[in-house]
Amino acid sequence: MTLDKAKSVIIETGKRLLTSGLTVRTWGNVSVRIDADTFAITPSGYAYEDLKPEHIVVLKINRPESSGPIKPSSECYVHAGLYKADQNIKFIIHTHQKFASAVSGCFSSIPVEDKALSSILGESVPVAKYASSGTKKIARNTVKCLTRPAGAIIMSQHGAVCFGADADEAFKQAEALEELCRNLIFAEVPALALAYRRYERKALQPLINFYASCREGDSCTVYDKTTNITVCKMDIKSGNITEGLFDFQADLHRRIYDTYPEINFIEQSSMPSAFFVSKKMNIDNCIPAFLDDFAQIAGENIFLFPFFESRAEEMSGEIVDALKNRSCVLINESGGLCCVSDKDDIRPLNEILEKNLLAFVLSWKFKNYFPISRRSAQRMRSGYIGEYSKMSLQI
């Protein structure tokens, strides 16, 4: 394949990766084998919709290192290892797909009993042992799981790699893998399947319907998420109302903006696992990170708060404190409160919260599913804030 063609295919596939729902924002990566010695791969930290040919990085399979101004994907070692191990692999996508990520800490391999899925995935899907993302160790662990005719490998508490002769084959593997893992989760936890059916019927009703809001300079506008009708406008510092009615939810948003200048948007997550965890499970108020991308984007853990109208003001202060070094909290029977700098990060944060909660539910079923260590989660969060999120701004 020519270099120009490889770059074009990667850019096209990156956009397809987003529209397919197999990953969100800048997560995951795409690569194409150019010849026996080289491959092209997506850069680290760049949005797929903004990719240009000059952003694509070309690396040697035997030594996948770059000294150029644009860093290659942090998982370039995984891609290089797979290309080196099997000459038949021409195309690789690394996904952070929800259901495959959620089950990734439960098994060493997943049997495929459905005939239609086994015709694509084979008799089982291997699961690579956990290692920190972006390291040579995670690449070695992944390559060890490579067997023919497999075209998909789950990476424990991280995501999956799917590969084949071209993009279509890799996507076919990824889609079959997601169906397999979704079916597995719902079979193991039928109550979750019910929660998803209610969600799809729009029958999940939150105890509190938190408004969405956005920061506008020194003021914030709070609006009803379902109608986009303005609830109130207020000065952040003073709390003075300029329009609408004052209530607990609006005051909470004002306090968050006042405390965290980096937060510009707040929105409620209504994903089914958030309701399931807060309503059906008897848990402490802290849920740890089970997945790498959750630790990076959401924080080392998140807190669950019961709601008592009689102590709403005190609760508001506790929620603000709980958002320190975190991007979301859970409110009992009401979903998550997601707080981000960039509005485009709301949906990715919702998805990441959802799959971490799926993993949390599975950890109660499978006692061998342990969260990422707190120290590792803190390191990932610091690295994301300090480096990864700024990479696309460096040139």
GROMACS .gro file of C-alpha atoms in nm:
model
  395
    1MET     CA    1   0.000   0.000   0.000
    2THR     CA    2   0.129   0.349  -0.083
    3LEU     CA    3   0.184   0.598   0.200
    4ASP     CA    4  -0.077   0.839   0.063
    5LYS     CA    5  -0.333   0.560   0.041
    6ALA     CA    6  -0.251   0.443   0.394
    7LYS     CA    7  -0.302   0.793   0.535
    8SER     CA    8  -0.631   0.831   0.350
    9VAL     CA    9  -0.760   0.497   0.479
   10ILE     CA   10  -0.662   0.580   0.836
   11ILE     CA   11  -0.842   0.915   0.831
   12GLU     CA   12  -1.154   0.760   0.682
   13THR     CA   13  -1.146   0.475   0.935
   14GLY     CA   14  -1.098   0.713   1.228
   15LYS     CA   15  -1.424   0.885   1.140
   16ARG     CA   16  -1.592   0.548   1.097
   17LEU     CA   17  -1.469   0.447   1.442
   18LEU     CA   18  -1.660   0.741   1.591
   19THR     CA   19  -1.983   0.691   1.398
   20SER     CA   20  -1.985   0.318   1.479
   21GLY     CA   21  -1.994   0.393   1.853
   22LEU     CA   22  -1.694   0.165   1.912
   23THR     CA   23  -1.499   0.448   2.067
   24VAL     CA   24  -1.545   0.812   2.163
   25ARG     CA   25  -1.349   1.136   2.135
   26THR     CA   26  -0.979   1.064   2.067
   27TRP     CA   27  -0.977   0.719   2.226
   28GLY     CA   28  -0.862   0.412   2.037
   29ASN     CA   29  -0.638   0.414   1.733
   30VAL     CA   30  -0.604   0.289   1.377
   31SER     CA   31  -0.308   0.155   1.180
   32VAL     CA   32  -0.232   0.013   0.837
   33ARG     CA   33   0.061  -0.201   0.726
   34ILE     CA   34   0.243  -0.024   0.441
   35ASP     CA   35   0.493  -0.298   0.368
   36ALA     CA   36   0.692  -0.569   0.545
   37ASP     CA   37   0.890  -0.313   0.746
   38THR     CA   38   0.664  -0.014   0.811
   39PHE     CA   39   0.314   0.084   0.918
   40ALA     CA   40   0.118   0.407   0.954
   41ILE     CA   41  -0.079   0.492   1.268
   42THR     CA   42  -0.300   0.766   1.413
   43PRO     CA   43  -0.134   1.032   1.632
   44SER     CA   44  -0.187   1.063   2.006
   45GLY     CA   45  -0.442   1.314   2.133
   46TYR     CA   46  -0.593   1.426   1.801
   47ALA     CA   47  -0.967   1.418   1.735
   48TYR     CA   48  -1.051   1.182   1.449
   49GLU     CA   49  -1.270   1.439   1.278
   50ASP     CA   50  -0.975   1.681   1.260
   51LEU     CA   51  -0.712   1.440   1.127
   52LYS     CA   52  -0.509   1.546   0.824
   53PRO     CA   53  -0.253   1.345   0.623
   54GLU     CA   54   0.036   1.530   0.788
   55HIS     CA   55  -0.082   1.411   1.131
   56ILE     CA   56  -0.044   1.041   1.048
   57VAL     CA   57   0.279   0.892   1.185
   58VAL     CA   58   0.488   0.632   0.998
   59LEU     CA   59   0.685   0.385   1.209
   60LYS     CA   60   0.915   0.088   1.168
   61ILE     CA   61   0.765  -0.243   1.277
   62ASN     CA   62   1.088  -0.358   1.443
   63ARG     CA   63   1.146  -0.023   1.617
   64PRO     CA   64   0.821   0.174   1.651
   65GLU     CA   65   0.967   0.498   1.779
   66SER     CA   66   0.932   0.850   1.644
   67SER     CA   67   1.133   1.167   1.701
   68GLY     CA   68   0.901   1.393   1.506
   69PRO     CA   69   0.684   1.675   1.647
   70ILE     CA   70   0.371   1.458   1.647
   71LYS     CA   71   0.365   1.160   1.880
   72PRO     CA   72   0.219   0.832   1.754
   73SER     CA   73  -0.061   0.660   1.943
   74SER     CA   74   0.052   0.539   2.282
   75GLU     CA   75  -0.039   0.184   2.178
   76CYS     CA   76   0.200   0.180   1.881
   77TYR     CA   77   0.390  -0.107   2.047
   78VAL     CA   78   0.076  -0.322   2.040
   79HIS     CA   79   0.027  -0.257   1.668
   80ALA     CA   80   0.394  -0.317   1.588
   81GLY     CA   81   0.396  -0.641   1.788
   82LEU     CA   82   0.093  -0.779   1.606
   83TYR     CA   83   0.231  -0.685   1.262
   84LYS     CA   84   0.561  -0.846   1.348
   85ALA     CA   85   0.400  -1.165   1.481
   86ASP     CA   86   0.168  -1.224   1.185
   87GLN     CA   87   0.240  -1.111   0.829
   88ASN     CA   88  -0.125  -1.173   0.738
   89ILE     CA   89  -0.239  -0.881   0.954
   90LYS     CA   90  -0.273  -0.573   0.734
   91PHE     CA   91  -0.507  -0.355   0.935
   92ILE     CA   92  -0.567  -0.294   1.309
   93ILE     CA   93  -0.819  -0.094   1.510
   94HIS     CA   94  -0.786  -0.053   1.884
   95THR     CA   95  -1.122   0.024   2.043
   96HIS     CA   96  -1.252   0.120   2.386
   97GLN     CA   97  -1.591  -0.035   2.311
   98LYS     CA   98  -1.825  -0.039   2.607
   99PHE     CA   99  -1.927  -0.400   2.667
  100ALA     CA  100  -1.594  -0.560   2.572
  101SER     CA  101  -1.413  -0.316   2.802
  102ALA     CA  102  -1.656  -0.384   3.086
  103VAL     CA  103  -1.609  -0.764   3.082
  104SER     CA  104  -1.234  -0.745   3.027
  105GLY     CA  105  -1.135  -0.808   3.389
  106CYS     CA  106  -1.348  -1.119   3.442
  107PHE     CA  107  -1.200  -1.387   3.217
  108SER     CA  108  -0.883  -1.524   3.061
  109SER     CA  109  -1.089  -1.607   2.752
  110ILE     CA  110  -1.453  -1.585   2.650
  111PRO     CA  111  -1.616  -1.885   2.480
  112VAL     CA  112  -1.823  -1.811   2.171
  113GLU     CA  113  -2.124  -2.043   2.164
  114ASP     CA  114  -2.341  -1.854   1.917
  115LYS     CA  115  -2.281  -2.002   1.571
  116ALA     CA  116  -2.314  -1.674   1.384
  117LEU     CA  117  -2.064  -1.503   1.615
  118SER     CA  118  -1.824  -1.800   1.621
  119SER     CA  119  -1.807  -1.790   1.242
  120ILE     CA  120  -1.649  -1.446   1.283
  121LEU     CA  121  -1.467  -1.465   1.617
  122GLY     CA  122  -1.375  -1.832   1.635
  123GLU     CA  123  -1.443  -2.066   1.926
  124SER     CA  124  -1.320  -1.820   2.190
  125VAL     CA  125  -1.183  -1.469   2.235
  126PRO     CA  126  -0.860  -1.444   2.436
  127VAL     CA  127  -0.812  -1.181   2.707
  128ALA     CA  128  -0.464  -1.037   2.753
  129LYS     CA  129  -0.337  -0.988   3.108
  130TYR     CA  130  -0.349  -0.636   3.246
  131ALA     CA  131  -0.059  -0.397   3.202
  132SER     CA  132  -0.043  -0.019   3.200
  133SER     CA  133  -0.156   0.135   2.872
  134GLY     CA  134   0.113   0.258   2.637
  135THR     CA  135   0.378   0.022   2.770
  136LYS     CA  136   0.579  -0.253   2.602
  137LYS     CA  137   0.438  -0.494   2.859
  138ILE     CA  138   0.079  -0.448   2.739
  139ALA     CA  139   0.207  -0.512   2.386
  140ARG     CA  140   0.380  -0.835   2.493
  141ASN     CA  141   0.071  -0.952   2.681
  142THR     CA  142  -0.148  -0.885   2.378
  143VAL     CA  143   0.081  -1.060   2.129
  144LYS     CA  144   0.095  -1.367   2.353
  145CYS     CA  145  -0.279  -1.409   2.294
  146LEU     CA  146  -0.243  -1.408   1.917
  147THR     CA  147  -0.372  -1.729   1.764
  148ARG     CA  148  -0.514  -1.797   1.420
  149PRO     CA  149  -0.778  -1.754   1.298
  150ALA     CA  150  -0.850  -1.503   1.578
  151GLY     CA  151  -0.913  -1.145   1.471
  152ALA     CA  152  -0.995  -0.995   1.812
  153ILE     CA  153  -0.818  -0.979   2.148
  154ILE     CA  154  -0.958  -0.817   2.462
  155MET     CA  155  -0.708  -0.617   2.669
  156SER     CA  156  -0.786  -0.654   3.037
  157GLN     CA  157  -0.940  -0.339   3.194
  158HIS     CA  158  -0.853  -0.139   2.886
  159GLY     CA  159  -1.023  -0.222   2.555
  160ALA     CA  160  -0.976  -0.447   2.254
  161VAL     CA  161  -0.775  -0.485   1.935
  162CYS     CA  162  -0.944  -0.613   1.621
  163PHE     CA  163  -0.757  -0.686   1.300
  164GLY     CA  164  -0.763  -0.846   0.960
  165ALA     CA  165  -0.687  -0.792   0.595
  166ASP     CA  166  -0.869  -0.458   0.577
  167ALA     CA  167  -1.092  -0.214   0.766
  168ASP     CA  168  -1.412  -0.405   0.693
  169GLU     CA  169  -1.276  -0.725   0.843
  170ALA     CA  170  -1.151  -0.545   1.155
  171PHE     CA  171  -1.486  -0.371   1.206
  172LYS     CA  172  -1.672  -0.696   1.158
  173GLN     CA  173  -1.464  -0.848   1.438
  174ALA     CA  174  -1.525  -0.549   1.666
  175GLU     CA  175  -1.901  -0.549   1.614
  176ALA     CA  176  -1.928  -0.923   1.672
  177LEU     CA  177  -1.715  -0.889   1.985
  178GLU     CA  178  -1.944  -0.618   2.125
  179GLU     CA  179  -2.252  -0.831   2.065
  180LEU     CA  180  -2.086  -1.128   2.236
  181CYS     CA  181  -1.992  -0.925   2.544
  182ARG     CA  182  -2.328  -0.749   2.570
  183ASN     CA  183  -2.504  -1.087   2.563
  184LEU     CA  184  -2.266  -1.220   2.827
  185ILE     CA  185  -2.327  -0.928   3.066
  186PHE     CA  186  -2.704  -0.948   3.035
  187ALA     CA  187  -2.700  -1.325   3.085
  188GLU     CA  188  -2.489  -1.292   3.400
  189VAL     CA  189  -2.685  -0.995   3.544
  190PRO     CA  190  -3.044  -1.012   3.414
  191ALA     CA  191  -3.143  -0.706   3.618
  192LEU     CA  192  -2.903  -0.501   3.407
  193ALA     CA  193  -3.072  -0.625   3.093
  194LEU     CA  194  -3.402  -0.503   3.237
  195ALA     CA  195  -3.249  -0.164   3.317
  196TYR     CA  196  -3.129  -0.131   2.958
  197ARG     CA  197  -3.471  -0.226   2.822
  198ARG     CA  198  -3.633   0.038   3.042
  199TYR     CA  199  -3.373   0.290   2.928
  200GLU     CA  200  -3.442   0.212   2.563
  201ARG     CA  201  -3.816   0.258   2.629
  202LYS     CA  202  -3.733   0.585   2.811
  203ALA     CA  203  -3.900   0.443   3.119
  204LEU     CA  204  -3.618   0.525   3.364
  205GLN     CA  205  -3.726   0.824   3.570
  206PRO     CA  206  -3.466   1.000   3.789
  207LEU     CA  207  -3.547   1.091   4.147
  208ILE     CA  208  -3.401   1.434   4.071
  209ASN     CA  209  -3.401   1.572   3.718
  210PHE     CA  210  -3.090   1.787   3.728
  211TYR     CA  211  -3.074   2.071   3.484
  212ALA     CA  212  -2.788   2.118   3.242
  213SER     CA  213  -2.586   2.439   3.241
  214CYS     CA  214  -2.301   2.626   3.079
  215ARG     CA  215  -2.057   2.891   3.196
  216GLU     CA  216  -2.072   3.228   3.022
  217GLY     CA  217  -1.790   3.443   3.153
  218ASP     CA  218  -1.875   3.537   3.511
  219SER     CA  219  -2.231   3.403   3.486
  220CYS     CA  220  -2.396   3.071   3.419
  221THR     CA  221  -2.713   2.972   3.238
  222VAL     CA  222  -2.907   2.678   3.375
  223TYR     CA  223  -3.157   2.515   3.143
  224ASP     CA  224  -3.387   2.216   3.120
  225LYS     CA  225  -3.192   1.949   2.929
  226THR     CA  226  -3.500   1.804   2.763
  227THR     CA  227  -3.638   2.133   2.630
  228ASN     CA  228  -3.337   2.371   2.637
  229ILE     CA  229  -3.565   2.624   2.807
  230THR     CA  230  -3.374   2.858   3.038
  231VAL     CA  231  -3.445   2.791   3.405
  232CYS     CA  232  -3.236   3.077   3.540
  233LYS     CA  233  -2.935   3.297   3.482
  234MET     CA  234  -2.712   3.401   3.768
  235ASP     CA  235  -2.389   3.572   3.857
  236ILE     CA  236  -2.140   3.303   3.959
  237LYS     CA  237  -1.972   3.495   4.240
  238SER     CA  238  -2.270   3.661   4.404
  239GLY     CA  239  -2.541   3.412   4.315
  240ASN     CA  240  -2.771   3.697   4.210
  241ILE     CA  241  -3.056   3.581   3.988
  242THR     CA  242  -3.113   3.776   3.668
  243GLU     CA  243  -3.383   3.553   3.523
  244GLY     CA  244  -3.595   3.261   3.634
  245LEU     CA  245  -3.630   3.085   3.969
  246PHE     CA  246  -3.363   2.990   4.220
  247ASP     CA  247  -3.346   2.634   4.350
  248PHE     CA  248  -3.105   2.374   4.489
  249GLN     CA  249  -2.993   2.250   4.149
  250ALA     CA  250  -2.913   2.596   4.014
  251ASP     CA  251  -2.724   2.681   4.333
  252LEU     CA  252  -2.523   2.358   4.302
  253HIS     CA  253  -2.419   2.450   3.947
  254ARG     CA  254  -2.317   2.799   4.061
  255ARG     CA  255  -2.106   2.655   4.342
  256ILE     CA  256  -1.932   2.413   4.104
  257TYR     CA  257  -1.845   2.691   3.858
  258ASP     CA  258  -1.728   2.917   4.139
  259THR     CA  259  -1.501   2.646   4.283
  260TYR     CA  260  -1.362   2.500   3.960
  261PRO     CA  261  -1.273   2.760   3.692
  262GLU     CA  262  -1.181   2.481   3.448
  263ILE     CA  263  -1.540   2.348   3.439
  264ASN     CA  264  -1.754   2.506   3.166
  265PHE     CA  265  -2.040   2.257   3.119
  266ILE     CA  266  -2.250   2.046   3.354
  267GLU     CA  267  -2.500   1.783   3.246
  268GLN     CA  268  -2.681   1.488   3.399
  269SER     CA  269  -2.607   1.136   3.281
  270SER     CA  270  -2.915   0.918   3.252
  271MET     CA  271  -2.740   0.598   3.145
  272PRO     CA  272  -2.897   0.277   3.286
  273SER     CA  273  -2.603   0.149   3.493
  274ALA     CA  274  -2.592   0.473   3.691
  275PHE     CA  275  -2.953   0.416   3.798
  276PHE     CA  276  -2.894   0.046   3.859
  277VAL     CA  277  -2.589   0.097   4.080
  278SER     CA  278  -2.739   0.376   4.289
  279LYS     CA  279  -3.079   0.213   4.333
  280LYS     CA  280  -3.025  -0.163   4.340
  281MET     CA  281  -2.683  -0.214   4.497
  282ASN     CA  282  -2.598  -0.176   4.863
  283ILE     CA  283  -2.261  -0.003   4.838
  284ASP     CA  284  -2.040   0.242   5.019
  285ASN     CA  285  -2.023   0.594   4.883
  286CYS     CA  286  -1.707   0.537   4.677
  287ILE     CA  287  -1.675   0.346   4.349
  288PRO     CA  288  -1.318   0.284   4.226
  289ALA     CA  289  -1.178   0.291   3.874
  290PHE     CA  290  -1.186  -0.047   3.702
  291LEU     CA  291  -1.085   0.082   3.356
  292ASP     CA  292  -0.787   0.285   3.239
  293ASP     CA  293  -0.981   0.550   3.052
  294PHE     CA  294  -1.216   0.603   3.346
  295ALA     CA  295  -0.917   0.670   3.573
  296GLN     CA  296  -0.778   0.916   3.321
  297ILE     CA  297  -1.094   1.110   3.237
  298ALA     CA  298  -1.324   1.070   3.539
  299GLY     CA  299  -1.077   1.028   3.825
  300GLU     CA  300  -0.935   0.767   4.060
  301ASN     CA  301  -1.287   0.700   4.193
  302ILE     CA  302  -1.631   0.861   4.217
  303PHE     CA  303  -1.869   0.920   4.504
  304LEU     CA  304  -2.234   0.824   4.539
  305PHE     CA  305  -2.463   1.060   4.729
  306PRO     CA  306  -2.808   0.990   4.870
  307PHE     CA  307  -3.049   1.281   4.836
  308PHE     CA  308  -3.232   1.430   5.133
  309GLU     CA  309  -3.428   1.745   5.060
  310SER     CA  310  -3.398   1.850   5.424
  311ARG     CA  311  -3.019   1.882   5.394
  312ALA     CA  312  -2.993   2.002   5.034
  313GLU     CA  313  -2.755   2.290   5.113
  314GLU     CA  314  -2.513   2.065   5.304
  315MET     CA  315  -2.533   1.806   5.028
  316SER     CA  316  -2.449   2.072   4.770
  317GLY     CA  317  -2.124   2.149   4.951
  318GLU     CA  318  -2.035   1.779   4.977
  319ILE     CA  319  -2.087   1.729   4.603
  320VAL     CA  320  -1.863   2.026   4.523
  321ASP     CA  321  -1.588   1.883   4.747
  322ALA     CA  322  -1.626   1.538   4.588
  323LEU     CA  323  -1.551   1.681   4.242
  324LYS     CA  324  -1.195   1.770   4.338
  325ASN     CA  325  -0.969   1.593   4.083
  326ARG     CA  326  -1.278   1.423   3.940
  327SER     CA  327  -1.524   1.484   3.657
  328CYS     CA  328  -1.845   1.332   3.791
  329VAL     CA  329  -2.045   1.217   4.091
  330LEU     CA  330  -2.346   0.986   4.127
  331ILE     CA  331  -2.672   1.096   4.287
  332ASN     CA  332  -2.895   0.824   4.427
  333GLU     CA  333  -3.156   0.711   4.169
  334SER     CA  334  -3.076   1.014   3.954
  335GLY     CA  335  -2.774   0.919   3.743
  336GLY     CA  336  -2.444   1.102   3.724
  337LEU     CA  337  -2.356   1.470   3.731
  338CYS     CA  338  -2.089   1.516   3.462
  339CYS     CA  339  -1.870   1.827   3.470
  340VAL     CA  340  -1.631   1.906   3.186
  341SER     CA  341  -1.431   2.185   3.028
  342ASP     CA  342  -1.522   2.104   2.668
  343LYS     CA  343  -1.888   2.038   2.590
  344ASP     CA  344  -1.782   1.770   2.339
  345ASP     CA  345  -1.653   1.567   2.634
  346ILE     CA  346  -2.000   1.524   2.788
  347ARG     CA  347  -2.098   1.222   2.579
  348PRO     CA  348  -1.757   1.049   2.613
  349LEU     CA  349  -1.769   1.099   2.990
  350ASN     CA  350  -2.120   0.949   2.999
  351GLU     CA  351  -1.998   0.643   2.808
  352ILE     CA  352  -1.687   0.601   3.022
  353LEU     CA  353  -1.890   0.633   3.342
  354GLU     CA  354  -2.136   0.375   3.213
  355LYS     CA  355  -1.881   0.110   3.125
  356ASN     CA  356  -1.691   0.155   3.453
  357LEU     CA  357  -2.019   0.100   3.638
  358LEU     CA  358  -2.084  -0.210   3.427
  359ALA     CA  359  -1.742  -0.336   3.533
  360PHE     CA  360  -1.824  -0.253   3.895
  361VAL     CA  361  -2.146  -0.458   3.878
  362LEU     CA  362  -1.956  -0.751   3.726
  363SER     CA  363  -1.698  -0.731   4.005
  364TRP     CA  364  -1.973  -0.826   4.249
  365LYS     CA  365  -2.056  -1.129   4.037
  366PHE     CA  366  -1.696  -1.230   3.961
  367LYS     CA  367  -1.482  -1.198   4.271
  368ASN     CA  368  -1.159  -1.208   4.068
  369TYR     CA  369  -1.239  -0.868   3.910
  370PHE     CA  370  -1.036  -0.610   4.102
  371PRO     CA  371  -1.016  -0.233   4.047
  372ILE     CA  372  -0.703  -0.057   3.928
  373SER     CA  373  -0.483   0.035   4.223
  374ARG     CA  374  -0.548   0.382   4.357
  375ARG     CA  375  -0.187   0.485   4.302
  376SER     CA  376  -0.199   0.376   3.937
  377ALA     CA  377  -0.532   0.552   3.888
  378GLN     CA  378  -0.392   0.875   4.034
  379ARG     CA  379  -0.089   0.850   3.805
  380MET     CA  380  -0.311   0.799   3.499
  381ARG     CA  381  -0.528   1.096   3.592
  382SER     CA  382  -0.226   1.322   3.641
  383GLY     CA  383  -0.072   1.207   3.313
  384TYR     CA  384  -0.392   1.270   3.122
  385ILE     CA  385  -0.442   1.620   3.260
  386GLY     CA  386  -0.076   1.716   3.229
  387GLU     CA  387   0.014   1.567   2.892
  388TYR     CA  388  -0.236   1.374   2.680
  389SER     CA  389  -0.517   1.630   2.675
  390LYS     CA  390  -0.272   1.896   2.549
  391MET     CA  391  -0.097   1.700   2.274
  392SER     CA  392  -0.312   1.823   1.985
  393LEU     CA  393  -0.238   2.185   2.085
  394GLN     CA  394   0.138   2.155   2.052
  395ILE     CA  395   0.169   2.243   1.683
   0.00000   0.00000   0.00000
